[in-house]
Amino acid sequence: MKTWPIALAVVAGAAIVACAVVLKPSPFRECVGIISEDIFRQDLTVTLDPRDVEAQAARICSGVSS
């Protein structure tokens, strides 16, 4: 019995499941995206560093006040 095709199929299936889990958007990530867009929209006259915007959005989404 050839076990290589079976082993390859199992590994490929595990890789597909792992990728699906990693790539699945989390509610926290969606919240950060929405809040980041809102911060950019509100401060159009100010030059914003995207890292600062994302950090502030993460604080808001996690419930930590600044």
XYZ file of C-alpha atoms in Angstrom, residues 17-41:
25
model
C -7.190 24.269 7.532
C -4.291 26.171 9.120
C -4.415 28.833 6.398
C -8.166 29.215 6.802
C -7.789 29.736 10.548
C -4.966 32.260 10.143
C -6.685 34.225 7.380
C -10.110 34.350 9.042
C -10.837 37.966 9.979
C -11.344 38.446 13.684
C -13.905 40.844 15.180
C -11.002 42.785 16.739
C -9.310 43.228 13.335
C -12.588 44.392 11.779
C -13.066 46.877 14.626
C -9.549 48.267 14.144
C -10.227 48.730 10.427
C -13.499 50.568 11.023
C -12.080 52.814 13.737
C -8.924 53.537 11.678
C -11.040 54.673 8.738
C -13.093 56.874 11.058
C -9.976 58.476 12.570
C -8.602 59.217 9.087
C -11.950 60.718 8.026
